[in-house]
Amino acid sequence: MADDAHSEGALSFHPMDQFIVKPLFGDGAIHWYTPTNVTLWMALTVVAVLALLVFSTRGRAVIPTRGQSIAELAYGFIYKMVEDVAGKDAVVYFPYIMTLFMFIVLANFLGLLPMAFTTTSHIAVTAVLGMLVFVAVTAIGFVKHGAGFLSLFWVSSAPLPLRPVLALIEVISYFVRPVSHSIRLAGNMMAGHAVIKVFATFAAITAIAPLSIAAVTAIYALEVLVSFIQAYVFAILTCVYLRDALHPSH
């Protein structure tokens, strides 16, 4: 018993506690309608998207403000990505991909603020985003091509005996897409924040405090980069899946 108490006392920090979903009001059970820290920070992310893309660009000044400049850069960056990866006929779906990118990147950046909650570290959030992409892309494929969309799974350039095997592999990989799409984002965000928490806790030890602070600073800078890269990867994979839906033939 004494050893158990000593081991519990030794672990004075819990890096995964920052990902616990808590109700905003009271300490009762959490239901689907309960306002939580997740819903709060998702709402703040939506407000941030509106502030950047709507309110900061209302003036449309010839000499843009900082907010307008960032919004225009983001617009041009994502538009070019959609056009280059998915083709010019995919530009009609640009608003959806732009919304996805801005929501994810701003949620990632807001999660880096002190005492903030990183909503994209939860698979429940990223899985919904991944499934929305999967369902939307699949629906577009069947609406555009009907049964011809199934040619996506038939590798006509392969030798005939191998085609059924490759078709099965293609079908499996297609249905794994929303899983990998969502886990990649949530896993990267959770891992980075957990590492920051661990090194930040070591800052309380005087002997290694300077090293710990330097490590936190370096990892925090890396997390800023990762926050952008993960939003970019999510958006570019969406473009790749959209390209497959618009041009399914191998």
Short mmCIF file of C-alpha atoms in Angstrom, two decimals:
data_model
loop_
_atom_site.label_atom_id
_atom_site.label_comp_id
_atom_site.label_asym_id
_atom_site.label_seq_id
_atom_site.Cartn_x
_atom_site.Cartn_y
_atom_site.Cartn_z
CA MET A 1 0.00 0.00 0.00
CA ALA A 2 2.84 2.38 0.85
CA ASP A 3 4.50 1.65 -2.48
CA ASP A 4 1.23 2.37 -4.31
CA ALA A 5 0.82 5.67 -2.52
CA HIS A 6 4.41 6.60 -3.29
CA SER A 7 4.01 5.76 -6.99
CA GLU A 8 0.81 7.80 -7.22
CA GLY A 9 2.50 10.76 -5.57
CA ALA A 10 5.47 10.52 -7.91
CA LEU A 11 3.22 11.05 -10.93
CA SER A 12 2.25 14.64 -10.16
CA PHE A 13 1.26 15.47 -13.72
CA HIS A 14 -1.23 13.92 -16.10
CA PRO A 15 -0.55 15.07 -19.67
CA MET A 16 -3.75 13.52 -21.01
CA ASP A 17 -6.02 15.44 -18.62
CA GLN A 18 -6.05 18.36 -21.05
CA PHE A 19 -8.15 16.26 -23.46
CA ILE A 20 -10.94 15.44 -20.98
CA VAL A 21 -14.37 16.60 -22.14
CA LYS A 22 -16.07 18.56 -19.35
CA PRO A 23 -19.50 20.19 -19.11
CA LEU A 24 -19.43 23.98 -19.06
CA PHE A 25 -22.03 24.16 -16.29
CA GLY A 26 -21.97 21.83 -13.30
CA ASP A 27 -20.43 18.39 -13.00
CA GLY A 28 -23.27 16.15 -14.15
CA ALA A 29 -23.35 13.55 -16.87
CA ILE A 30 -22.59 14.60 -20.43
CA HIS A 31 -25.36 14.05 -22.98
CA TRP A 32 -25.45 14.89 -26.69
CA TYR A 33 -27.07 18.25 -25.89
CA THR A 34 -24.75 19.21 -22.98
CA PRO A 35 -22.60 22.30 -23.62
CA THR A 36 -18.98 21.26 -23.06
CA ASN A 37 -15.50 22.69 -23.46
CA VAL A 38 -15.46 21.05 -26.91
CA THR A 39 -18.57 22.88 -28.08
CA LEU A 40 -17.27 26.15 -26.63
CA TRP A 41 -13.98 26.00 -28.52
CA MET A 42 -15.67 24.79 -31.70
CA ALA A 43 -17.97 27.81 -31.46
CA LEU A 44 -14.96 30.08 -30.93
CA THR A 45 -13.36 28.53 -34.02
CA VAL A 46 -16.46 29.35 -36.08
CA VAL A 47 -16.35 32.91 -34.75
CA ALA A 48 -12.66 33.14 -35.70
CA VAL A 49 -13.41 31.90 -39.24
CA LEU A 50 -16.20 34.47 -39.62
CA ALA A 51 -14.00 37.24 -38.22
CA LEU A 52 -11.19 36.45 -40.64
CA LEU A 53 -13.09 35.65 -43.83
CA VAL A 54 -16.19 37.83 -43.47
CA PHE A 55 -15.71 40.77 -41.13
CA SER A 56 -12.07 41.53 -41.98
CA THR A 57 -12.83 41.58 -45.73
CA ARG A 58 -16.04 43.62 -45.76
CA GLY A 59 -14.22 46.82 -46.66
CA ARG A 60 -12.32 45.24 -49.60
CA ALA A 61 -9.72 47.98 -49.38
CA VAL A 62 -7.27 48.54 -52.23
CA ILE A 63 -4.55 48.60 -49.59
CA PRO A 64 -5.65 45.60 -47.54
CA THR A 65 -5.58 45.38 -43.78
CA ARG A 66 -3.68 42.57 -42.09
CA GLY A 67 -6.84 40.52 -41.73
CA GLN A 68 -7.80 41.06 -45.35
CA SER A 69 -4.29 40.11 -46.48
CA ILE A 70 -4.39 36.84 -44.54
CA ALA A 71 -7.87 36.05 -45.87
CA GLU A 72 -6.79 36.76 -49.47
CA LEU A 73 -3.64 34.64 -49.09
CA ALA A 74 -5.66 31.74 -47.69
CA TYR A 75 -8.24 32.10 -50.47
CA GLY A 76 -5.63 32.07 -53.22
CA PHE A 77 -3.66 29.23 -51.61
CA ILE A 78 -6.64 26.86 -51.33
CA TYR A 79 -8.13 27.85 -54.69
CA LYS A 80 -4.84 27.04 -56.44
CA MET A 81 -4.58 23.75 -54.56
CA VAL A 82 -8.10 22.66 -55.58
CA GLU A 83 -7.48 23.62 -59.20
CA ASP A 84 -4.06 21.93 -59.39
CA VAL A 85 -4.94 18.71 -57.56
CA ALA A 86 -8.58 18.04 -58.46
CA GLY A 87 -8.85 19.93 -61.76
CA LYS A 88 -10.70 22.99 -62.96
CA ASP A 89 -14.06 21.21 -62.83
CA ALA A 90 -13.55 20.80 -59.05
CA VAL A 91 -13.45 24.56 -58.43
CA VAL A 92 -17.22 24.50 -57.90
CA TYR A 93 -16.52 22.61 -54.65
CA PHE A 94 -13.88 25.10 -53.53
CA PRO A 95 -16.10 26.77 -50.85
CA TYR A 96 -16.47 23.45 -49.00
CA ILE A 97 -12.75 22.68 -49.04
CA MET A 98 -11.92 26.26 -48.05
CA THR A 99 -14.32 26.00 -45.10
CA LEU A 100 -12.77 22.69 -44.01
CA PHE A 101 -9.25 24.08 -44.17
CA MET A 102 -10.03 27.30 -42.31
CA PHE A 103 -11.98 25.50 -39.59
CA ILE A 104 -9.21 22.96 -38.98
CA VAL A 105 -6.28 25.39 -39.13
CA LEU A 106 -7.94 27.91 -36.81
CA ALA A 107 -9.05 25.17 -34.40
CA ASN A 108 -5.45 23.96 -34.33
CA PHE A 109 -4.08 27.46 -33.70
CA LEU A 110 -6.66 28.27 -31.01
CA GLY A 111 -5.71 25.02 -29.29
CA LEU A 112 -2.19 26.37 -28.82
CA LEU A 113 -3.42 29.21 -26.61
CA PRO A 114 -2.85 28.80 -22.86
CA MET A 115 -5.81 27.11 -21.12
CA ALA A 116 -7.44 26.41 -24.49
CA PHE A 117 -8.97 23.12 -25.64
CA THR A 118 -7.82 21.56 -28.90
CA THR A 119 -11.01 20.25 -30.50
CA THR A 120 -9.13 18.61 -33.36
CA SER A 121 -7.34 16.34 -30.88
CA HIS A 122 -10.59 14.40 -30.42
CA ILE A 123 -11.39 11.62 -32.84
CA ALA A 124 -15.10 12.37 -32.35
CA VAL A 125 -14.55 15.72 -34.09
CA THR A 126 -12.11 14.64 -36.79
CA ALA A 127 -14.13 11.48 -37.55
CA VAL A 128 -17.18 13.60 -38.34
CA LEU A 129 -15.08 15.79 -40.65
CA GLY A 130 -13.61 12.70 -42.32
CA MET A 131 -17.00 11.02 -42.77
CA LEU A 132 -18.50 14.20 -44.23
CA VAL A 133 -15.75 14.24 -46.86
CA PHE A 134 -16.19 10.52 -47.54
CA VAL A 135 -19.97 10.73 -47.95
CA ALA A 136 -19.81 13.93 -50.02
CA VAL A 137 -17.13 12.59 -52.38
CA THR A 138 -18.92 9.25 -52.81
CA ALA A 139 -22.21 11.01 -53.53
CA ILE A 140 -20.54 13.27 -56.09
CA GLY A 141 -18.99 10.24 -57.78
CA PHE A 142 -22.31 8.42 -58.19
CA VAL A 143 -24.23 11.57 -59.16
CA LYS A 144 -21.66 12.46 -61.83
CA HIS A 145 -21.03 8.98 -63.24
CA GLY A 146 -23.69 6.63 -61.93
CA ALA A 147 -22.51 3.02 -61.94
CA GLY A 148 -19.48 4.20 -63.92
CA PHE A 149 -18.03 5.47 -60.65
CA LEU A 150 -17.26 1.85 -59.78
CA SER A 151 -14.54 1.93 -62.45
CA LEU A 152 -12.46 3.62 -59.74
CA PHE A 153 -11.96 0.15 -58.25
CA TRP A 154 -11.23 -1.66 -61.51
CA VAL A 155 -7.58 -1.31 -62.57
CA SER A 156 -7.98 -1.84 -66.30
CA SER A 157 -4.26 -1.39 -66.95
CA ALA A 158 -3.35 -4.41 -64.80
CA PRO A 159 -3.22 -8.00 -66.14
CA LEU A 160 -6.69 -9.54 -66.22
CA PRO A 161 -6.05 -12.27 -63.57
CA LEU A 162 -4.90 -9.62 -61.09
CA ARG A 163 -7.80 -7.23 -61.58
CA PRO A 164 -10.25 -8.90 -59.12
CA VAL A 165 -7.58 -8.95 -56.41
CA LEU A 166 -6.66 -5.34 -57.05
CA ALA A 167 -10.35 -4.40 -57.08
CA LEU A 168 -10.77 -5.90 -53.60
CA ILE A 169 -7.70 -3.99 -52.37
CA GLU A 170 -9.04 -0.78 -53.91
CA VAL A 171 -12.43 -1.23 -52.22
CA ILE A 172 -10.81 -1.84 -48.81
CA SER A 173 -8.48 1.13 -49.18
CA TYR A 174 -11.42 3.32 -50.25
CA PHE A 175 -13.44 2.53 -47.12
CA VAL A 176 -10.36 3.01 -44.92
CA ARG A 177 -10.02 6.58 -46.18
CA PRO A 178 -12.21 8.27 -43.53
CA VAL A 179 -10.40 6.34 -40.78
CA SER A 180 -6.91 7.39 -41.84
CA HIS A 181 -8.15 10.87 -42.75
CA SER A 182 -9.45 11.50 -39.22
CA ILE A 183 -6.90 9.57 -37.12
CA ARG A 184 -3.94 11.36 -38.76
CA LEU A 185 -5.22 14.78 -37.68
CA ALA A 186 -6.36 13.80 -34.18
CA GLY A 187 -3.23 11.73 -33.46
CA ASN A 188 -0.80 14.47 -34.46
CA MET A 189 -2.58 17.15 -32.46
CA MET A 190 -2.92 14.98 -29.35
CA ALA A 191 0.70 13.80 -29.42
CA GLY A 192 2.16 17.29 -29.78
CA HIS A 193 0.11 18.77 -26.96
CA ALA A 194 0.89 15.85 -24.66
CA VAL A 195 4.64 16.29 -25.24
CA ILE A 196 4.40 20.03 -24.52
CA LYS A 197 2.59 19.25 -21.26
CA VAL A 198 5.26 16.77 -20.19
CA PHE A 199 8.17 19.15 -20.80
CA ALA A 200 6.28 22.06 -19.22
CA THR A 201 5.86 20.03 -16.03
CA PHE A 202 9.63 19.46 -15.82
CA ALA A 203 10.10 23.25 -15.73
CA ALA A 204 9.19 23.10 -12.03
CA ILE A 205 12.45 21.25 -11.35
CA THR A 206 15.07 23.97 -10.84
CA ALA A 207 18.03 21.92 -12.05
CA ILE A 208 16.55 21.27 -15.49
CA ALA A 209 14.19 24.26 -15.79
CA PRO A 210 16.21 26.10 -18.48
CA LEU A 211 16.46 22.95 -20.60
CA SER A 212 12.77 22.25 -20.13
CA ILE A 213 11.77 25.78 -21.13
CA ALA A 214 13.97 25.58 -24.22
CA ALA A 215 12.38 22.25 -25.15
CA VAL A 216 8.87 23.63 -24.69
CA THR A 217 9.69 26.63 -26.86
CA ALA A 218 11.09 24.42 -29.62
CA ILE A 219 8.19 21.98 -29.51
CA TYR A 220 5.66 24.82 -29.40
CA ALA A 221 7.21 26.31 -32.55
CA LEU A 222 7.05 22.88 -34.16
CA GLU A 223 3.40 22.55 -33.15
CA VAL A 224 2.59 25.84 -34.89
CA LEU A 225 4.03 24.37 -38.07
CA VAL A 226 2.29 21.03 -37.52
CA SER A 227 -1.03 22.80 -36.96
CA PHE A 228 -0.82 24.33 -40.42
CA ILE A 229 0.57 21.20 -42.09
CA GLN A 230 -2.18 18.95 -40.72
CA ALA A 231 -4.88 21.32 -41.97
CA TYR A 232 -3.12 21.40 -45.34
CA VAL A 233 -2.85 17.59 -45.47
CA PHE A 234 -6.54 17.21 -44.61
CA ALA A 235 -7.49 19.66 -47.37
CA ILE A 236 -5.18 18.21 -50.02
CA LEU A 237 -6.37 14.66 -49.32
CA THR A 238 -9.92 15.94 -49.74
CA CYS A 239 -8.87 17.29 -53.14
CA VAL A 240 -7.33 13.92 -54.07
CA TYR A 241 -10.53 12.09 -53.12
CA LEU A 242 -12.58 14.65 -55.04
CA ARG A 243 -10.40 14.13 -58.11
CA ASP A 244 -11.08 10.39 -57.91
CA ALA A 245 -14.82 11.09 -57.76
CA LEU A 246 -14.73 13.42 -60.75
CA HIS A 247 -12.33 11.27 -62.81
CA PRO A 248 -12.73 7.68 -61.56
CA SER A 249 -11.15 5.81 -64.48
CA HIS A 250 -7.66 4.42 -63.87
#
